[in-house]
XYZ file of C-alpha atoms in Angstrom:
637
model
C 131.633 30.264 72.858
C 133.293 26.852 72.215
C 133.208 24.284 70.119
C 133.479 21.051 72.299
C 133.466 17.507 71.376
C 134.533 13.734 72.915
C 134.556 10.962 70.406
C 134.571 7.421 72.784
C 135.157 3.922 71.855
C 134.562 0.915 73.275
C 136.199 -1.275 71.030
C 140.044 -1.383 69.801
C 138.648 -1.681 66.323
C 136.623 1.744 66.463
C 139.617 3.574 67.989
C 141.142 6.710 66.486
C 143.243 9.167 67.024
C 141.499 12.112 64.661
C 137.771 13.699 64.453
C 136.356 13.234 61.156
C 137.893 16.351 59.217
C 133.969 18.067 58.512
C 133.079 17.946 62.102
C 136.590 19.383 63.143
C 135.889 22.036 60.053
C 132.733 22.699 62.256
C 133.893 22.997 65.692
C 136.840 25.558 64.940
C 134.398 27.706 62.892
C 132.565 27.997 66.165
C 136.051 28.575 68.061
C 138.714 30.523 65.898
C 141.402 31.471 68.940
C 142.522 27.741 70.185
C 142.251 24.096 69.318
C 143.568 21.434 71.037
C 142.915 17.494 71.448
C 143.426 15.540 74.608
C 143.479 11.422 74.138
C 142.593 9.094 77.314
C 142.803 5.376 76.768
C 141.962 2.975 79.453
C 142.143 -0.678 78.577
C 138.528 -0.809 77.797
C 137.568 2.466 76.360
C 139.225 5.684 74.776
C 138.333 8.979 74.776
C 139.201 11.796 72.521
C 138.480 15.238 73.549
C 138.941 18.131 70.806
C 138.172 22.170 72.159
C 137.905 24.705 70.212
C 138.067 28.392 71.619
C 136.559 31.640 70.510
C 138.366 34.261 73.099
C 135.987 36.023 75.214
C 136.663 37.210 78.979
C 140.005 36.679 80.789
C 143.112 34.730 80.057
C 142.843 32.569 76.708
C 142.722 29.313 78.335
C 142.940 26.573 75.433
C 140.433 23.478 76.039
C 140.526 20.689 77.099
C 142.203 21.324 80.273
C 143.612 18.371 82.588
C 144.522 18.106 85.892
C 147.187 16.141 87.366
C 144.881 13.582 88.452
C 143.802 12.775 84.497
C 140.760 14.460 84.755
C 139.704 16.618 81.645
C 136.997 19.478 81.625
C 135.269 20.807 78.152
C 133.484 24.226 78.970
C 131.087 25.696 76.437
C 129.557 28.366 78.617
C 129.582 31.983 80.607
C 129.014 32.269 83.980
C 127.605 35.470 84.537
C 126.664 35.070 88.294
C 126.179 31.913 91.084
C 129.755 31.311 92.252
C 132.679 33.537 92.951
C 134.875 34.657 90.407
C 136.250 37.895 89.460
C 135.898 39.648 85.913
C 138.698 39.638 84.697
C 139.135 35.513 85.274
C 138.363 32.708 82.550
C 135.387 31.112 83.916
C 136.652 27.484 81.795
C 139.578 26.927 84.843
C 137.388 28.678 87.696
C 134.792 25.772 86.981
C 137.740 23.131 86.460
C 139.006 24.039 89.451
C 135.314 24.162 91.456
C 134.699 20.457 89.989
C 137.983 18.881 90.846
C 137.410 19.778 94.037
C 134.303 18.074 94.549
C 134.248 15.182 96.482
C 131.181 13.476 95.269
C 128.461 13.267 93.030
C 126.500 15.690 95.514
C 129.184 18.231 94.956
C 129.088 18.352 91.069
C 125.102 18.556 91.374
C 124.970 21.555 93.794
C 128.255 23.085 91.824
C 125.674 23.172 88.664
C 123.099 23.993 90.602
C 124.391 27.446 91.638
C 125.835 28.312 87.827
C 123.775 31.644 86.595
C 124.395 31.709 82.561
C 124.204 29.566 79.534
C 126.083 26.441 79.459
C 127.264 22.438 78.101
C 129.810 20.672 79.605
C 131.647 17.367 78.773
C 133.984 15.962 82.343
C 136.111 12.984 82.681
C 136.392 11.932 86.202
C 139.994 9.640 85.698
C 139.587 8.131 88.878
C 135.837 6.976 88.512
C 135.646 6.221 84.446
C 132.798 8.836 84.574
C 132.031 11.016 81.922
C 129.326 13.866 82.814
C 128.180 15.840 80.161
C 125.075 17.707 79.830
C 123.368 21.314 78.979
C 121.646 23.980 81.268
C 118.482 24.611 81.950
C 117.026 26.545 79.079
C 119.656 24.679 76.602
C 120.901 27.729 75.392
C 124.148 26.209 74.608
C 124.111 23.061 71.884
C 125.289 19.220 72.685
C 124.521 16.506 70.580
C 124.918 13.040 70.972
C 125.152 9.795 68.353
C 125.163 6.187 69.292
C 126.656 3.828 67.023
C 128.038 0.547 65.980
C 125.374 -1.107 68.299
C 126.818 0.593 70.945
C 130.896 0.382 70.239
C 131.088 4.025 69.917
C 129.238 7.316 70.929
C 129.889 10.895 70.343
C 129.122 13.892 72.038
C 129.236 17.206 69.745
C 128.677 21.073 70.408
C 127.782 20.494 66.385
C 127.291 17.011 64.141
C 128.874 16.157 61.117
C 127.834 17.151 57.601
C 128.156 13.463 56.090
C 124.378 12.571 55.300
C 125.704 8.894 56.498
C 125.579 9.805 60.053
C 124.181 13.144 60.117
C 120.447 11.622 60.830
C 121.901 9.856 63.813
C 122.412 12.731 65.623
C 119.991 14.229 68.408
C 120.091 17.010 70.966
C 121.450 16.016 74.255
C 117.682 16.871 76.370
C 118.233 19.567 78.935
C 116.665 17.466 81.564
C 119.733 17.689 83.479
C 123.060 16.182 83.832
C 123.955 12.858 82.343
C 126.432 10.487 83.654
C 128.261 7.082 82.301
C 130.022 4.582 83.726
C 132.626 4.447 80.783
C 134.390 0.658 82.342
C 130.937 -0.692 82.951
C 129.811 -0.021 79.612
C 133.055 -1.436 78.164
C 132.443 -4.305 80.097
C 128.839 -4.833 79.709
C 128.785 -3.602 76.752
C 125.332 -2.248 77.194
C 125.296 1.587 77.396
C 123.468 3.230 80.500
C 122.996 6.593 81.483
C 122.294 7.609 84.681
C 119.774 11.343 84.478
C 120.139 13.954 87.362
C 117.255 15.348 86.598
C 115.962 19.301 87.650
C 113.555 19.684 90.038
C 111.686 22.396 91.672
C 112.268 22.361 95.445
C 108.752 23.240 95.548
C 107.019 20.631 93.713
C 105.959 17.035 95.390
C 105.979 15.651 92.057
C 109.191 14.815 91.385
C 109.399 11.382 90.784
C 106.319 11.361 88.276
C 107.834 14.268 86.416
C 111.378 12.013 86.012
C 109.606 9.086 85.115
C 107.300 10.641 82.751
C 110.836 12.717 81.196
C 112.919 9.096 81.656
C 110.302 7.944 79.002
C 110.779 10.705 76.390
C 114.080 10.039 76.462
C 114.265 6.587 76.465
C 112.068 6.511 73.185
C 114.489 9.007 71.031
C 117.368 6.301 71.501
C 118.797 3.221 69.901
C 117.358 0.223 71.368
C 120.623 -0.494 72.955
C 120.879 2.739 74.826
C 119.098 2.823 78.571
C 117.971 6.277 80.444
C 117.946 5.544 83.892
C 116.859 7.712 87.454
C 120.176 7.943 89.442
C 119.773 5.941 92.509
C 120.659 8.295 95.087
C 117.789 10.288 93.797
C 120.117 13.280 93.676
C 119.253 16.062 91.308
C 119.894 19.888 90.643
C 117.825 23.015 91.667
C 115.748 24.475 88.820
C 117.494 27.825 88.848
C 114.060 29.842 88.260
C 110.652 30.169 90.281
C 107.913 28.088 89.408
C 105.400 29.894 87.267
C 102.865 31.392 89.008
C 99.481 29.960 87.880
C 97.074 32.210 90.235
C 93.963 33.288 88.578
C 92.239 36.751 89.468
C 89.285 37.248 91.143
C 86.078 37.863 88.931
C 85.790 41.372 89.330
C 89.089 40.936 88.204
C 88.211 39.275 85.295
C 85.407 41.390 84.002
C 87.124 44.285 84.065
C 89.575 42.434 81.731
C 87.022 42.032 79.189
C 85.865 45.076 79.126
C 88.789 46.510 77.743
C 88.160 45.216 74.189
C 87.826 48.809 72.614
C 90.641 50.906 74.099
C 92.675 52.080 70.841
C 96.557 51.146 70.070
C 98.044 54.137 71.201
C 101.137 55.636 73.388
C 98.500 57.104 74.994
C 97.039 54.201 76.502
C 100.174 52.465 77.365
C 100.715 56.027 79.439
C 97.484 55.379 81.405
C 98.373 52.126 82.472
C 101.348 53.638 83.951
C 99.467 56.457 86.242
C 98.365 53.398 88.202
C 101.174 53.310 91.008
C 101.382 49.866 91.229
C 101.701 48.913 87.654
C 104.654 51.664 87.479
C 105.980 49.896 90.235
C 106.460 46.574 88.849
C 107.345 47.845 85.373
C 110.484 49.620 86.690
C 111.282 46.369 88.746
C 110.934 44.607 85.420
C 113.640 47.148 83.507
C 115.810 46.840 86.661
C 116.168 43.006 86.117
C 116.116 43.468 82.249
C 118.757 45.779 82.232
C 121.015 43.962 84.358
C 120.692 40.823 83.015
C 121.660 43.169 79.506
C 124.668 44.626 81.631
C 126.434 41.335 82.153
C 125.917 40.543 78.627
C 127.845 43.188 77.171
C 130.471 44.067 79.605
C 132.223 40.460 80.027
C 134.386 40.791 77.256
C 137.870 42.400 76.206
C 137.594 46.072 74.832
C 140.302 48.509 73.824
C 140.416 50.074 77.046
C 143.485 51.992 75.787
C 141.267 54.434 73.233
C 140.633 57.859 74.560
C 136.779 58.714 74.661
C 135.237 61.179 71.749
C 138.289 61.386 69.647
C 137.290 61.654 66.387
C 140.405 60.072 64.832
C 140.084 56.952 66.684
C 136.207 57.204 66.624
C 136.053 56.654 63.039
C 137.628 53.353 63.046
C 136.629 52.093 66.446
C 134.692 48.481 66.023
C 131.389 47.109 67.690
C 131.913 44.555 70.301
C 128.316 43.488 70.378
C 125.576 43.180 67.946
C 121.784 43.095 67.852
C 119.539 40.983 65.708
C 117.568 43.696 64.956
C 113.917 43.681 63.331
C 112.673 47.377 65.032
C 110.396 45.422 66.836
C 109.530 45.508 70.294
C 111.721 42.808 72.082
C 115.132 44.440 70.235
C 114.004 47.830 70.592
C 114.359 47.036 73.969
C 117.398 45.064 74.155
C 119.114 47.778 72.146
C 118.140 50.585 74.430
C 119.371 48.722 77.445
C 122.369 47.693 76.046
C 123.187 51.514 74.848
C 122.632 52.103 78.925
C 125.876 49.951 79.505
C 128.064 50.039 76.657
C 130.576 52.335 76.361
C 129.548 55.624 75.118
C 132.415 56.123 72.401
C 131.820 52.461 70.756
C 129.679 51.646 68.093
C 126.533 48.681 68.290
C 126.088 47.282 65.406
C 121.938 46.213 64.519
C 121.947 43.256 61.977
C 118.529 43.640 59.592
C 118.372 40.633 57.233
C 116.137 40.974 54.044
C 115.860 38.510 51.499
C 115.126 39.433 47.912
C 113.527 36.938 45.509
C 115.328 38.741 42.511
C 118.455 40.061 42.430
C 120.221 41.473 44.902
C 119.189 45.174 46.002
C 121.606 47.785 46.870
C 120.160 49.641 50.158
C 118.419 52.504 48.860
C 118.808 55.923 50.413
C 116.760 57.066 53.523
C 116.775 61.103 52.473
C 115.492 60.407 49.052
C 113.426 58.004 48.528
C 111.601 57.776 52.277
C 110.902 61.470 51.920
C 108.041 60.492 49.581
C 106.715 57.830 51.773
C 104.781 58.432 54.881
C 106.741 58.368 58.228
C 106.682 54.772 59.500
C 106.198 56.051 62.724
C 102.680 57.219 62.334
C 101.158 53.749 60.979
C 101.130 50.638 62.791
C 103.258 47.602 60.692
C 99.366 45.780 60.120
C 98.978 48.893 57.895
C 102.037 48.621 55.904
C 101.140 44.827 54.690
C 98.221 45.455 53.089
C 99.620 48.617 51.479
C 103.097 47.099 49.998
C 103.424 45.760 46.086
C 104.451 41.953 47.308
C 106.344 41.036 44.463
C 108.310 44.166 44.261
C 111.912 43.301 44.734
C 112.666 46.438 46.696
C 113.749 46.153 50.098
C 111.485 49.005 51.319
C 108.605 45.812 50.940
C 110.769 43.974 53.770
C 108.534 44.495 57.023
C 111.917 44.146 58.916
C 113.584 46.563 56.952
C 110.887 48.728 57.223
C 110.513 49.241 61.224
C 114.380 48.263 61.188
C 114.945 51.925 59.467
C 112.356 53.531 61.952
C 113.774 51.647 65.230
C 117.192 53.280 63.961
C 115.931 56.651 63.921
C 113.851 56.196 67.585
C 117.666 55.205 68.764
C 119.259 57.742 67.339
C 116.881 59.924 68.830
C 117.017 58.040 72.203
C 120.913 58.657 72.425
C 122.484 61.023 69.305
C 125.647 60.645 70.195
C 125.939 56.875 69.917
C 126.908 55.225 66.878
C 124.399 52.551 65.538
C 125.594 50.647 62.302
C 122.075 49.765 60.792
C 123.876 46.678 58.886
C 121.423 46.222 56.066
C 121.985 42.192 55.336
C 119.966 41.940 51.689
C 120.006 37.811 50.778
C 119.056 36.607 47.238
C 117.722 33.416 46.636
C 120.786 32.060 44.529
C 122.855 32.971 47.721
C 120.374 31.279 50.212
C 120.169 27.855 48.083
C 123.826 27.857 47.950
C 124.808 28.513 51.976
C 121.889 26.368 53.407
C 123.219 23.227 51.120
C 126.877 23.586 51.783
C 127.396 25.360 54.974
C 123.924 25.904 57.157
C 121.747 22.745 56.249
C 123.967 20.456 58.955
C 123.859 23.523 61.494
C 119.917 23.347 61.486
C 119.760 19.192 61.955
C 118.573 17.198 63.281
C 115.699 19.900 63.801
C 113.953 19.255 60.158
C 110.945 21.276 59.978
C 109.953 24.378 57.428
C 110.162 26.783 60.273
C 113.424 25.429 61.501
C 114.725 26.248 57.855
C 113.501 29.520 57.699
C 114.671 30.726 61.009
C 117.820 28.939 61.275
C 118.934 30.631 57.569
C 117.684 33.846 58.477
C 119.603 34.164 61.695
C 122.716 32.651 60.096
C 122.612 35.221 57.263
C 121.857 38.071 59.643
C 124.602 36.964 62.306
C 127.204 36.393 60.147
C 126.865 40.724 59.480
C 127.764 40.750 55.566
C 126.074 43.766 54.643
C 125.962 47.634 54.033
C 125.774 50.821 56.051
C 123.664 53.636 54.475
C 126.032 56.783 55.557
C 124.633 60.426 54.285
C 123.454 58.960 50.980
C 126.438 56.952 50.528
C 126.403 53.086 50.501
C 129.534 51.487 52.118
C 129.779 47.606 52.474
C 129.863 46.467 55.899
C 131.139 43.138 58.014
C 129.998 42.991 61.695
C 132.956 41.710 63.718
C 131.314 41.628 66.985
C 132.008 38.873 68.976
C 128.876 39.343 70.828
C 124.992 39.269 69.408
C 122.111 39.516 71.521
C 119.034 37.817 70.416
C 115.281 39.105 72.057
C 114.281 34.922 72.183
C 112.591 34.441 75.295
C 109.950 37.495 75.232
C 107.477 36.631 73.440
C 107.522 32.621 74.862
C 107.016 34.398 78.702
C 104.573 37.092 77.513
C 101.618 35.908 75.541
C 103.440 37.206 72.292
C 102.673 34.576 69.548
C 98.965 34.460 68.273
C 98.778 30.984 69.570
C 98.636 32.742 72.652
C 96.040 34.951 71.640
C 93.718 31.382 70.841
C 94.632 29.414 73.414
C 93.081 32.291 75.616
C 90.057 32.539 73.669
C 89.110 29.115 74.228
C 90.238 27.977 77.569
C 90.951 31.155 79.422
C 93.610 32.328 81.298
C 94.651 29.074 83.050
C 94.616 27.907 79.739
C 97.030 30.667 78.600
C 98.865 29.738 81.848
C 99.205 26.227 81.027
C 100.444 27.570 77.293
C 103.525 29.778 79.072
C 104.536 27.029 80.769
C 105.046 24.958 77.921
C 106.780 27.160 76.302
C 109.611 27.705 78.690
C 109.655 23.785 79.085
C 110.081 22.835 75.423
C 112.276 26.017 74.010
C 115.697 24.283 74.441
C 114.392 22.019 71.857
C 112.501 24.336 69.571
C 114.849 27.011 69.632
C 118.321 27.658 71.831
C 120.648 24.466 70.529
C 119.418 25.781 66.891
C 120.237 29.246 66.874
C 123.215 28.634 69.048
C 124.760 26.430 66.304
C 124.007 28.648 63.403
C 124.996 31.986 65.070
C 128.496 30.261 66.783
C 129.560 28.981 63.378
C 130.646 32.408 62.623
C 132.447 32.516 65.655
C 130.208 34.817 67.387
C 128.410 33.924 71.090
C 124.624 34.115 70.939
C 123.416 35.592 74.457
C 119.705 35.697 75.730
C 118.950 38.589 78.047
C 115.161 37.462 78.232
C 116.128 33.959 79.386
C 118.268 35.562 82.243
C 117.783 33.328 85.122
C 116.553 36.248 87.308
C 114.643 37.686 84.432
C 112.762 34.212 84.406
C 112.105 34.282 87.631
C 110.832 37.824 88.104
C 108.347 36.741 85.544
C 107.475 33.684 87.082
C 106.603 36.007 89.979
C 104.074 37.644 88.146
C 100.615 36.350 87.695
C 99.647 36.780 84.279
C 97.693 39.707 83.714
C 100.569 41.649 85.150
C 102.622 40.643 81.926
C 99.400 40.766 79.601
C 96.449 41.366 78.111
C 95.141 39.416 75.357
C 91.815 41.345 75.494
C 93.521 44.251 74.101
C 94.194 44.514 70.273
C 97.128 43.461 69.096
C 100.253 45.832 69.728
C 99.310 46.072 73.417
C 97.571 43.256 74.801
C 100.775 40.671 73.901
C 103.837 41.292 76.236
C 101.795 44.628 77.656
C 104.562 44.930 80.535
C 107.743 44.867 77.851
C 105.606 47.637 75.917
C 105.193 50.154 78.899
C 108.835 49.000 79.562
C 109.424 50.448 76.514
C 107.846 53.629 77.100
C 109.559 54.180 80.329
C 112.400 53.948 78.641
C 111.497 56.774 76.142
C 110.191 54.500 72.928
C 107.881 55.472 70.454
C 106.194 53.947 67.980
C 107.791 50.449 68.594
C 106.055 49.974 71.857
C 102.737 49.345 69.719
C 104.395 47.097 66.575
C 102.376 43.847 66.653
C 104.609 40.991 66.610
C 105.884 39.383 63.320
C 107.438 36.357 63.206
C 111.083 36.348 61.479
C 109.967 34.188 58.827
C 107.586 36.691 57.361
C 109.158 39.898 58.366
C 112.444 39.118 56.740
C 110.466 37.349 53.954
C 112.256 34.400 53.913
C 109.290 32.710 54.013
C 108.303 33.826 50.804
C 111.630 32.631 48.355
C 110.344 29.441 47.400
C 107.321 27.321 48.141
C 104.224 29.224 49.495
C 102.114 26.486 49.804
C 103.966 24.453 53.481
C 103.301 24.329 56.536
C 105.632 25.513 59.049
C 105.409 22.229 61.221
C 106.017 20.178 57.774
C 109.054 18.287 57.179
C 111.353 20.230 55.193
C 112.970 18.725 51.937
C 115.575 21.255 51.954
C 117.131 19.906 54.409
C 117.102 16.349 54.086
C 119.807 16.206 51.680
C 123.272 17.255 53.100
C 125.841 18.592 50.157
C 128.890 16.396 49.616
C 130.548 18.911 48.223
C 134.420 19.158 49.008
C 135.702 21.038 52.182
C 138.303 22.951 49.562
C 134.910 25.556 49.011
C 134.537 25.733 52.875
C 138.121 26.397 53.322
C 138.173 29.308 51.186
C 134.694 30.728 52.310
């Protein structure tokens, strides 16, 4: 994870030699190890280029880096497969040295093209006066972009500034594809162009509608004086995933699917599926992918390799390199079992549960206890525990999350005993949330501005930044997570039917209809989700990484046609992603594989700290007002 950033100028007036101090406060929170800045000036234009590093895989390798040739390279990415390199290589100067290489525009759009992993880029080409920039496919990595001074001066940003003066001004870069501008020209002209190299689907004919059509979104986001423009070779990059596919079954097909309305939420049905051999077959392939895709998510980093396995001594005070955001639900039930497959067996993972209290804060409260009174979570379904909780209780036990967070814990432990799971219980109170979103989150979230990009954004910025406790044999010890790593389950429930919009759209229009909703989904997440969550969780200087939106993981899915991922004519708790749930039991869950889904919002409660009465698509007030308090408070935070 990186913070990257190139302020340019087009005018002598507008030149400078330093970042604005709260956006270079921003960027190294996002990367702790390194900083540097790298100036260009050209008679017509300057360029300053400011990396910040959080130290990962290989050799620390402070950015920018420059060639001989002038060139500079700003990496904010992992490659976790598509080109050669070896493990224990930085993957910033393997792509440097893959892109200076290239001979022509061609060469940087089939380089791209092969990249397996999350990724934004900013490269000067000295000899050209090109600057590339732009964000993979899903836009799991953030890059923003403001135009200003009617077009003397533009800025590209892994995150904006906090200064409410400018802070409105800044927009997602669109992960359409790769962006290029002619840095002289523009000087010159003074009218700022960008040229799009777009994605496409080898397969698809329509091409050229889909660029125009995305040319036009683009183009309407912009300051007047800004132009999108098709590049004229018509080059572009491979989508890196299979189209979905959009077959619809047969109608014998079809009725049996509706007449499956009355088969209980059990284990036991989820087992029946599985006697069919072809089912089984495709469920394994699906843990096969999963599981990989987990693999190269948790071994690419540095570990004490110099600790000897199961002594106790060292045990004690070994660390977690990687971290869950953990609700006990489904999607990181999964992630965590997979990841305890790969990671060593003698370190710790630390789960991240986030509760927010409307009262004071709550101490965690002892499982042996209290729980001992309460029935076992595991034999009632979560749709059960709503209607049963007191609401306004301040207690954490009336968290959903930290309910089936406690009861995932003990499925774990039962899955592997000997592994170590920190169950970081992250308890928020409203004072504390007011505080953090106005001086330190608010800016993270922009320019997304709605109520449900408050709620989520704070609630995975409290929950990754791991403040919390650990309940140890009826002792409470406080707790920071320090892993570097934290794997999110974002991606599962956009591929498989898991919201209940999914659940209407199928109602009314069918499957193609729920088809046509899965697409969308994958298309528009970069700018619902990824460049969010990826700002809020890197600004502790922690790496967000999204096993579901594995490239290969996509594309197995893709594969699939629809009912073979699920089936929304079974109650809820089975019918929504039905293949992750018999994944699940495959890989020896219990009473997770049948928790409905809950969106963050309402699980951690978030949702319910201040008003009750918005909508989550309104505009939220909260964060229209950026703090202007002093960077002194920061500094010492």
């Amino acid at each position: 994870m990186c913070g990257i950033c190139c302020s340019v100028s087009f005018s002598a007036e507008h030149f400078s030699k330093n970042l604005e101090e709260d956006l270079l406060y921003s960027l190294q929170r996002r990367g702790p190890n390194s900083g540097k800045q790298v100036l260009k000036s050209d008679v017509n234009y300057q360029c300053l280029f400011s990396g910040h590093v959080l130290h990962l895989r290989g050799v620390l390798t402070a950015q920018p880096v420059e060639d001989e040739r002038g060139n500079v390279f700003l990496w904010n990415g992992e490659v976790f497969s598509g080109i050669k390199f070896e493990a224990e290589e930085n993957d910033t100067q393997i792509m440097f040295n893959y892109l200076s290489s290239c001979m022509d525009e061609s060469d940087i759009l089939s380089l791209f093209s092969e990249v397996r992993g999350p990724w934004s880029f900013i490269y000067y080409q000295a000899s050209t006066h090109y600057l590339w920039f732009g964000r993979d496919f899903f836009g799991r990595r953030s890059l923003l972009w403001h135009f200003s001074n009617l077009g003397k001066s533009f800025c590209l940003s892994s995150v904006g500034s906090q200064k409410s003066t400018v802070a409105n001004q800044w927009q997602e870069v669109p992960a359409s594809g790769i962006f290029r501008i002619d840095l002289k020209s523009t000087a010159i002209s003074r009218c700022v162009i960008l040229k799009l190299y777009p994605w496409k689907s080898v397969s698809k004919e329509n091409v050229i509608d889909e660029c125009v059509n995305r040319l036009s979104q683009i183009s309407a986001d912009l300051p007047t004086f800004v132009s999108v423009i098709a590049n004229e070779a018509k080059l572009y990059l491979k989508k890196p995933i299979v189209p979905l596919n959009m077959i619809l079954p047969q109608a014998t097909l079809e009725t049996q699917c509706r007449n499956t309305s009355n088969i209980p939420p059990t284990r036991e049905t989820l087992q029946v599926f599985l006697t069919d051999g072809h089912t089984k077959k495709v469920v394994q392939q699906f843990i096969d992918v999963l599981s990989l895709a987990v693999k190269r998510r948790v071994l690419y980093l540095h570990r004490d390799e110099n600790l000897i396995p199961n002594e106790v001594s060292k045990l004690c005070n070994r660390k977690a390199n990687v971290a869950i955001l953990f609700s006990g639900g489904i999607d990181s039930m999964v992630i965590a079992t997979l990841a305890d497959c790969h990671i060593p067996l003698d370190e710790p993972i630390d789960l991240l549960n986030v509760a927010f209290m409307s009262k004071d804060k709550i101490s965690p409260t002892s499982f042996n206890k209290k729980r001992s009174k309460q029935k076992n979570y595991c034999e009632i379904l979560s749709e059960e525990f709503s209607k049963n909780v007191a609401v306004n209780s301040p207690d954490d036990d009336n968290v959903p999350d930290r309910v089936t967070g406690r009861a995932g814990l003990k499925e774990l432990q039962a899955v592997n005993p000997s592994r170590i799971w920190n169950f970081v219980e992250i308890n928020v109170t409203l004072e504390e949330l007011q505080k953090l979103r106005r001086t330190q989150i608010c800016h993270l979230i922009q320019p997304l501005d709605t109520v449900l990009d408050d709620s989520i954004g704070c609630a995975v910025w409290f929950a990754s930044r791991g403040t919390g406790c650990l309940v140890i044999q009826d002792e409470i010890k406080s707790y920071q997570s320090n892993a570097k790593i934290i794997l999110t389950g974002i991606g599962a429930d956009e591929q498989l039917a898991g919201y209940s919009r999914h659940r209407v759209r199928f109602q009314t229009l069918g499957l193609e209809g729920l088809n046509e909703e899965i697409a969308m989904e994958l298309d528009r997440i970069s700018s619902r989700n990824l460049g969010r969550d990826d700002r809020v969780i890197a600004d502790h200087g922690k790496e967000a990484r999204f096993p579901f939106l594995d490239e290969n993981v996509v594309s197995f899915l893709n594969s699939l046609p629809i009912w073979e991922k699920a089936n929304l004519t079974l109650p809820r708790g089975i019918g929504e992603k039905l293949i992750l749930r018999l994944a699940a039991v495959e890989l020896g869950l219990t009473a997770s594989a049948l928790l409905p889904k809950r969106a963050m919002q309402f699980g951690s409660r978030i949702a319910k700290m201040e008003k009750n009465n918005e909508k989550a698509s309104d505009k939220c007030d909260r964060l229209q007002t950026i703090s202007s308090e002093n960077l002194s408070f920061k500094k010492g935070d």
